[in-house]
Coordinates of C-alpha atoms and ligand atoms in Angstrom, one line a residue:
M23 CA 107.4 173.0 92.3
R24 CA 109.3 171.2 89.6
K25 CA 109.7 167.4 89.8
L26 CA 112.5 165.3 88.4
S27 CA 110.1 163.7 85.9
D28 CA 109.5 167.2 84.4
Y29 CA 113.0 166.9 82.9
S30 CA 112.3 163.9 80.9
R31 CA 111.7 165.9 77.8
I32 CA 115.2 167.4 78.0
V33 CA 117.4 164.6 79.3
D34 CA 117.3 160.8 78.9
D35 CA 114.7 158.9 81.1
S36 CA 117.6 156.6 82.2
E37 CA 119.4 159.6 83.8
I38 CA 116.2 160.5 85.8
A39 CA 115.6 156.9 86.8
G40 CA 119.3 156.7 87.8
I41 CA 118.9 159.7 90.2
Y42 CA 115.8 158.2 91.8
R43 CA 117.7 155.0 92.4
K44 CA 120.7 156.7 93.9
A45 CA 118.4 158.8 96.1
S46 CA 116.9 155.6 97.6
N47 CA 120.0 155.4 99.8
F48 CA 118.9 158.6 101.6
Y49 CA 115.1 158.3 102.0
G50 CA 114.1 160.5 104.9
R51 CA 117.6 161.8 105.5
H52 CA 117.9 165.5 106.5
I53 CA 120.4 167.6 104.6
V54 CA 120.8 171.3 105.4
N55 CA 122.5 173.9 103.2
F56 CA 123.9 177.2 104.5
N57 CA 124.8 180.2 102.5
S58 CA 124.4 183.9 103.0
T59 CA 121.7 185.1 100.6
F60 CA 118.4 183.8 99.2
Q61 CA 118.8 186.1 96.2
G62 CA 121.6 187.2 93.8
G63 CA 124.5 185.3 92.5
G64 CA 125.2 181.8 91.4
V65 CA 124.9 180.0 94.7
A66 CA 121.3 181.1 95.4
E67 CA 120.5 180.2 91.8
I68 CA 121.7 176.7 92.2
L69 CA 120.1 176.0 95.6
Y70 CA 116.8 177.3 94.4
S71 CA 116.7 174.6 91.7
L72 CA 118.5 171.8 93.4
L73 CA 116.7 171.5 96.7
P74 CA 113.2 170.9 95.4
L75 CA 114.6 168.1 93.2
M76 CA 116.4 166.6 96.2
N77 CA 113.1 166.6 98.1
D78 CA 111.3 165.1 95.1
A79 CA 113.8 162.3 95.1
G80 CA 113.0 161.5 98.8
L81 CA 115.4 163.5 100.9
Y82 CA 114.6 166.3 103.3
A83 CA 116.8 169.1 101.9
E84 CA 116.7 172.5 103.7
W85 CA 118.3 175.9 103.0
R86 CA 119.2 178.4 105.7
T87 CA 121.0 181.7 105.3
L88 CA 123.4 183.2 107.8
Y89 CA 122.3 186.6 109.1
G90 CA 125.0 189.2 108.9
S91 CA 125.4 192.9 109.7
P92 CA 126.6 195.3 107.0
D93 CA 130.0 195.2 108.6
F94 CA 130.0 191.4 108.3
F95 CA 129.2 191.5 104.6
M96 CA 131.8 194.2 104.0
I97 CA 134.4 191.8 105.6
T98 CA 133.2 188.7 103.8
K99 CA 133.3 190.6 100.4
K100 CA 136.9 191.5 101.2
F101 CA 137.5 187.8 101.9
H102 CA 135.8 186.9 98.6
N103 CA 138.1 189.2 96.8
A104 CA 141.2 188.1 98.6
L105 CA 140.4 184.5 97.9
Q106 CA 140.5 185.5 94.3
G107 CA 143.9 187.2 94.7
D108 CA 143.2 190.8 96.0
R109 CA 145.2 192.2 98.8
I110 CA 143.7 192.2 102.3
N111 CA 144.5 193.8 105.6
L112 CA 143.4 190.9 107.8
T113 CA 143.0 192.7 111.1
E114 CA 142.0 191.2 114.4
V115 CA 138.7 193.0 114.2
K116 CA 137.9 191.5 110.8
R117 CA 138.7 188.0 112.1
R118 CA 136.6 188.5 115.2
L119 CA 133.5 189.9 113.4
Y120 CA 133.7 187.2 110.8
I121 CA 133.7 184.4 113.4
Q122 CA 131.1 186.0 115.7
A123 CA 128.4 185.9 113.0
S124 CA 128.6 182.1 112.9
E125 CA 128.8 181.9 116.7
T126 CA 125.6 184.0 117.1
F127 CA 123.8 182.2 114.4
S128 CA 124.6 178.8 116.0
V129 CA 122.8 179.9 119.2
F130 CA 119.5 180.4 117.3
N131 CA 119.8 177.5 114.9
H132 CA 120.0 174.0 116.2
L133 CA 121.1 171.2 113.9
N134 CA 119.9 167.6 114.0
H135 CA 120.6 166.8 110.4
D136 CA 122.3 163.9 108.8
C137 CA 124.6 166.1 106.7
V138 CA 125.5 169.8 106.6
I139 CA 126.6 171.5 103.4
V140 CA 128.2 175.0 103.8
H141 CA 128.5 177.2 100.7
D142 CA 131.4 179.7 100.3
P143 CA 133.4 181.4 103.1
Q144 CA 130.6 183.4 104.8
P145 CA 129.2 180.6 107.0
L146 CA 132.4 178.5 107.0
P147 CA 133.2 178.9 110.8
L148 CA 129.8 177.4 111.7
V149 CA 131.5 174.1 112.0
F150 CA 133.3 175.4 115.1
F151 CA 130.1 176.1 117.0
Y152 CA 128.3 172.8 116.7
R153 CA 129.0 169.4 118.3
K154 CA 129.8 167.5 115.2
K155 CA 127.6 164.4 114.8
Q156 CA 127.2 164.3 111.0
P157 CA 129.5 164.8 108.0
W158 CA 130.1 168.5 107.0
I159 CA 130.9 169.5 103.4
W160 CA 132.4 172.8 102.4
R161 CA 131.2 173.7 98.9
C162 CA 133.4 176.5 97.6
H163 CA 132.1 178.2 94.5
I164 CA 134.9 180.7 94.2
D165 CA 138.1 180.7 92.0
L166 CA 140.6 179.3 94.5
S167 CA 143.6 179.3 92.2
S168 CA 145.5 182.1 93.9
P169 CA 144.2 183.0 97.4
R170 CA 146.1 185.5 99.5
P171 CA 148.2 183.3 101.8
E172 CA 147.4 185.0 105.1
L173 CA 143.7 184.7 104.5
W174 CA 144.0 181.1 103.3
E175 CA 145.9 180.1 106.4
F176 CA 143.2 181.7 108.6
L177 CA 140.3 180.0 106.8
K178 CA 142.1 176.6 106.6
K179 CA 141.7 176.3 110.4
F180 CA 138.0 176.0 109.8
I181 CA 138.2 173.9 106.6
L182 CA 140.3 171.3 108.4
R183 CA 137.2 170.3 110.4
Y184 CA 135.2 169.5 107.3
D185 CA 134.9 165.9 106.0
Q186 CA 134.9 167.0 102.4
V187 CA 135.6 170.0 100.2
V188 CA 133.9 170.5 96.9
I189 CA 135.3 172.8 94.2
S190 CA 134.2 173.7 90.7
H191 CA 137.5 173.1 88.8
E192 CA 140.5 170.8 89.0
Q193 CA 142.7 173.9 89.1
Y194 CA 141.2 174.9 92.5
R195 CA 142.6 171.9 94.3
K196 CA 144.8 172.9 97.2
A197 CA 147.9 170.7 97.8
D198 CA 148.3 172.0 101.4
L199 CA 144.8 171.0 102.4
P200 CA 144.6 167.5 103.9
V201 CA 140.9 167.2 103.4
P202 CA 139.3 165.1 100.6
Q203 CA 138.6 167.4 97.7
R204 CA 136.2 166.7 94.9
V205 CA 135.4 168.6 91.7
I206 CA 131.7 169.1 90.9
P207 CA 131.0 171.8 88.4
P208 CA 127.8 173.8 88.8
A209 CA 124.8 173.6 86.5
I210 CA 121.8 175.5 85.3
D211 CA 118.1 174.5 85.4
P212 CA 116.6 174.6 81.9
L213 CA 113.1 174.8 83.3
T214 CA 113.4 178.0 85.5
P215 CA 111.9 181.3 84.3
K216 CA 115.5 182.3 83.6
N217 CA 116.2 179.5 81.2
M218 CA 112.9 178.2 79.9
D219 CA 111.8 178.8 76.3
L220 CA 110.3 182.3 75.8
G221 CA 108.0 183.4 73.0
E222 CA 109.0 186.4 71.0
D223 CA 106.0 188.4 72.4
D224 CA 107.1 187.8 76.0
V225 CA 110.7 188.7 75.1
Q226 CA 109.6 192.0 73.5
K227 CA 107.2 192.8 76.4
Y228 CA 109.9 192.5 79.0
L229 CA 112.5 194.5 77.0
R230 CA 109.9 197.2 76.5
K231 CA 109.0 197.2 80.1
Y232 CA 112.6 197.8 81.2
G233 CA 113.4 200.3 78.5
V234 CA 115.7 198.2 76.3
P235 CA 115.3 199.1 72.6
T236 CA 115.8 196.4 70.0
D237 CA 116.3 198.5 66.9
K238 CA 120.1 197.9 66.9
P239 CA 122.1 194.8 67.8
L240 CA 122.6 194.4 71.5
L241 CA 125.7 193.4 73.4
A242 CA 125.1 192.3 77.0
Q243 CA 126.9 191.3 80.1
I244 CA 124.7 189.9 82.8
S245 CA 126.7 190.0 86.0
R246 CA 126.6 191.5 89.5
F247 CA 128.4 194.9 89.5
D248 CA 131.7 193.4 90.8
R249 CA 135.2 194.5 90.0
H250 CA 136.2 190.9 89.1
K251 CA 133.5 190.9 86.4
D252 CA 135.2 194.0 84.9
P253 CA 132.2 196.1 83.8
E254 CA 134.6 199.1 83.1
G255 CA 136.5 196.8 80.8
V256 CA 133.3 195.9 79.0
L257 CA 132.5 199.6 78.5
R258 CA 136.0 200.1 77.0
V259 CA 135.4 197.2 74.7
F260 CA 132.0 198.6 73.7
N261 CA 133.6 201.9 72.7
K262 CA 136.0 200.0 70.4
V263 CA 133.2 198.0 68.9
R264 CA 131.2 201.2 68.2
E265 CA 134.0 202.4 65.9
C266 CA 133.0 199.6 63.5
A267 CA 129.4 198.7 64.3
D268 CA 126.3 200.5 65.5
C269 CA 125.0 198.7 68.5
R270 CA 123.9 199.1 72.2
L271 CA 125.4 197.7 75.4
V272 CA 123.3 196.4 78.3
L273 CA 125.0 195.8 81.6
C274 CA 122.5 194.0 83.8
G275 CA 123.4 193.3 87.4
S276 CA 121.0 192.8 90.3
M277 CA 122.3 193.7 93.8
A278 CA 123.0 190.6 96.0
S279 CA 122.3 191.3 99.7
D280 CA 125.7 189.8 100.6
D281 CA 127.6 192.0 98.1
P282 CA 127.9 195.5 99.6
E283 CA 130.3 196.7 96.9
G284 CA 127.7 196.4 94.1
I285 CA 126.4 200.0 94.5
K286 CA 129.9 201.5 94.4
V287 CA 130.9 199.7 91.3
Y288 CA 127.6 200.6 89.7
E289 CA 128.1 204.3 90.4
Q290 CA 131.6 204.2 88.9
I291 CA 130.2 202.7 85.7
E292 CA 127.4 205.2 85.7
R293 CA 129.9 208.1 85.8
K294 CA 132.2 206.5 83.2
A295 CA 129.3 205.9 80.8
G296 CA 127.9 209.4 81.2
R297 CA 126.4 210.6 77.9
L298 CA 126.2 207.1 76.5
I299 CA 123.5 206.4 79.1
E300 CA 121.6 209.5 78.3
D301 CA 121.8 208.5 74.6
K302 CA 120.6 205.0 75.5
K303 CA 123.8 203.6 73.9
V304 CA 124.5 202.1 77.3
I305 CA 121.7 200.7 79.4
L306 CA 122.3 199.8 83.0
L307 CA 119.8 197.6 84.8
T308 CA 119.8 196.6 88.4
V309 CA 116.4 194.9 88.7
E310 CA 116.2 191.4 89.9
N311 CA 114.1 189.7 87.3
N312 CA 114.7 186.3 85.9
I313 CA 112.5 186.7 82.8
L314 CA 114.3 189.9 81.9
V315 CA 117.6 188.1 82.1
N316 CA 116.2 185.3 79.9
A317 CA 114.9 187.9 77.4
L318 CA 118.2 189.8 77.3
Q319 CA 120.2 186.6 76.8
R320 CA 117.9 185.6 74.0
T321 CA 117.9 189.0 72.3
A322 CA 121.6 189.9 72.5
S323 CA 123.6 189.4 69.4
V324 CA 126.6 188.7 71.5
I325 CA 126.9 187.9 75.2
I326 CA 130.1 189.2 76.9
Q327 CA 131.7 187.8 80.1
K328 CA 134.8 189.7 80.6
S329 CA 135.6 188.4 84.1
L330 CA 139.1 188.8 85.6
K331 CA 138.3 186.0 88.0
E332 CA 135.3 183.6 87.8
G333 CA 134.5 180.6 89.9
F334 CA 132.5 178.9 87.1
G335 CA 130.4 181.5 85.3
L336 CA 126.8 180.4 85.3
T337 CA 125.9 183.4 83.1
V338 CA 128.0 181.8 80.4
T339 CA 126.2 178.5 80.8
E340 CA 122.8 180.3 80.6
A341 CA 123.8 182.1 77.4
L342 CA 125.2 179.0 75.8
W343 CA 122.0 177.1 76.6
K344 CA 120.2 179.7 74.6
A345 CA 122.6 179.0 71.7
K346 CA 124.1 182.5 72.0
P347 CA 127.6 183.3 70.8
V348 CA 129.6 184.2 73.9
V349 CA 132.9 186.3 73.9
A350 CA 134.5 185.7 77.3
S351 CA 137.8 185.8 79.2
N352 CA 139.9 182.7 79.7
A353 CA 139.2 182.8 83.5
G354 CA 138.2 180.3 86.1
G355 CA 135.5 177.9 85.0
I356 CA 134.8 179.7 81.7
P357 CA 137.2 177.5 79.6
L358 CA 135.4 174.4 80.8
Q359 CA 132.4 175.7 78.8
I360 CA 133.9 177.5 75.9
Q361 CA 136.4 176.0 73.4
D362 CA 137.9 179.0 71.6
G363 CA 136.5 179.4 68.1
V364 CA 134.2 176.3 68.5
S365 CA 131.6 177.1 71.1
G366 CA 132.4 180.8 71.5
F367 CA 135.5 183.0 71.8
L368 CA 138.0 182.9 74.7
L369 CA 140.4 185.8 75.2
D370 CA 142.9 186.9 77.8
A371 CA 140.9 189.2 80.1
K372 CA 143.2 192.1 79.4
D373 CA 143.0 191.7 75.6
E374 CA 140.4 194.4 74.9
D375 CA 141.2 194.7 71.2
G376 CA 140.7 191.0 70.9
F377 CA 137.3 191.2 72.6
A378 CA 136.3 194.0 70.2
D379 CA 137.5 192.1 67.2
R380 CA 135.6 188.9 68.0
I381 CA 132.5 190.8 68.8
V382 CA 132.6 192.7 65.5
R383 CA 133.3 189.4 63.6
I384 CA 130.1 187.9 65.1
L385 CA 128.1 191.0 64.4
E386 CA 129.2 190.9 60.8
N387 CA 128.7 187.2 60.3
K388 CA 125.4 185.8 61.6
D389 CA 126.3 182.2 60.5
L390 CA 129.4 182.3 62.7
G391 CA 127.3 183.4 65.7
R392 CA 124.8 180.6 65.0
R393 CA 127.5 178.0 64.7
L394 CA 129.2 179.0 67.9
G395 CA 125.9 179.1 69.8
A396 CA 124.8 175.7 68.6
A397 CA 128.1 174.1 69.7
G398 CA 127.8 175.9 73.1
R399 CA 124.3 174.6 73.7
E400 CA 125.4 171.0 73.0
I401 CA 128.2 171.4 75.6
V402 CA 125.7 172.6 78.2
R403 CA 123.2 169.9 77.3
K404 CA 125.9 167.2 77.9
N405 CA 127.6 168.5 81.0
Y406 CA 126.0 171.4 82.8
L407 CA 122.3 170.7 83.4
I408 CA 120.8 170.4 86.9
T409 CA 120.1 166.7 86.6
R410 CA 123.9 165.9 86.2
L411 CA 124.5 168.1 89.3
L412 CA 121.9 166.3 91.3
S413 CA 123.4 162.9 90.3
D414 CA 126.9 164.1 91.3
Y415 CA 125.4 165.3 94.7
M416 CA 123.9 161.8 95.3
D417 CA 127.4 160.3 94.7
L418 CA 128.9 162.8 97.0
L419 CA 126.4 162.1 99.8
A420 CA 126.9 158.4 99.3
D421 CA 130.6 158.8 99.8
V422 CA 130.6 161.2 102.7
M423 CA 127.7 159.6 104.6
K424 CA 128.9 156.0 104.4
K425 CA 132.2 157.1 106.0
V426 CA 130.5 158.2 109.2
Ligands
UDP11 N1 122.0 187.2 87.7 C1 120.7 187.6 87.7 N2 120.4 188.9 87.5 C2 121.4 189.8 87.2 C3 122.8 189.4 87.2 C4 123.0 188.1 87.5 O1 119.8 186.9 87.9 O2 121.1 191.0 87.1 C5 122.2 185.8 87.9 C6 122.8 185.1 86.7 O3 121.8 184.9 85.7 C7 123.4 183.9 87.2 C8 123.9 184.3 88.6 O4 123.2 185.5 88.9 O5 122.5 182.9 87.4 C9 125.4 184.7 88.6 O6 126.1 183.5 88.6 P1 127.7 183.5 88.1 O7 128.2 182.1 88.4 O8 127.7 184.0 86.7 O9 128.4 184.6 89.0 P2 128.4 184.9 90.6 O10 127.5 186.1 90.8 O11 128.0 183.7 91.3 O12 129.8 185.3 90.8

């Protein structure tokens, strides 16, 4: 397991020493994190890196996942979409099944921790089913700028019991929520298999193993097959790019166990891409493999992130860290990471001609790609590495725990 001191070759020693000092306020304290999957998506990615470092700093940090039936995850996926603005038919059955999962879970999981951190809406109602004797934090990773009002009102009832809400972007603050709200953007871990340096031999080995040819420039979007990531839009953009440049498109999206819509969206894309898949112009990958993601991000000439909604967009952070030019939509947390024309290109998500134009420009001008990528890596180095996130968490815990 990685230790904080392993990061001393990437960030200043003073930053590492600062975290160890902040953590001394919490020696021996037990912190439990709840989410709904150990694998797939940004939350699992962050917890996997953050918790060992918290433990290294002297805390006891745990991670538990809520069990849920397929119906439960179907409902919570609808909640996820509706929090990001989609319509929802919020029936009594949906409300009941949603709450029941937390109630059942609480019977089998006792808490005697000093602080509880609940990630995203799936385990949000847990707070109803425990006698509160410690601070509870709701950490929402979703784009909360335009939730459906009926769902927001329903969820607010649970959120009011929390001591603190944490969001990824200033724009997600809710004026009608009388609970302290704090912005902490996510971060990536530069030492994980997904982000560590990879030799060219390893890169080629992984791409060969998963059938990705490298004879032509690659465009890639690495994202769950989710309508809000707009894979169909990426395919349309690719068809426009092909009119000017010979290249291939990779859509890589592993299936998260709490995202039952993934298969449906994947099958739609498979149908739409048809012949392009047979000709290997379009390559669809659904394997869960961090080194493959790393290799794809390093090999692609352009990384695309055409999200219609995006909480933060860790895939953008990962690509920028690898100094890749990213062409992305101006959605959610992406503009925190990309300054248009400086550290990548930002476009309106619907502007598919614009996407194609910027991609072709990068394909035709390697220097431009290198310049954008280098600026992007610097932004990540300064703002979005796991050590900064850990330091922010120490400040958060200090605030929340001293109040109780
Ligand atoms: N991811 C992955 N394999 C895939 C697709 C995505 O490991 O095939 C990872 C990706 O590298 C990133 C996370 O899942 O670390 C997605 O986080 P992001 O914030 O981009 O989106 P989310 O899925 O949380 O909406």
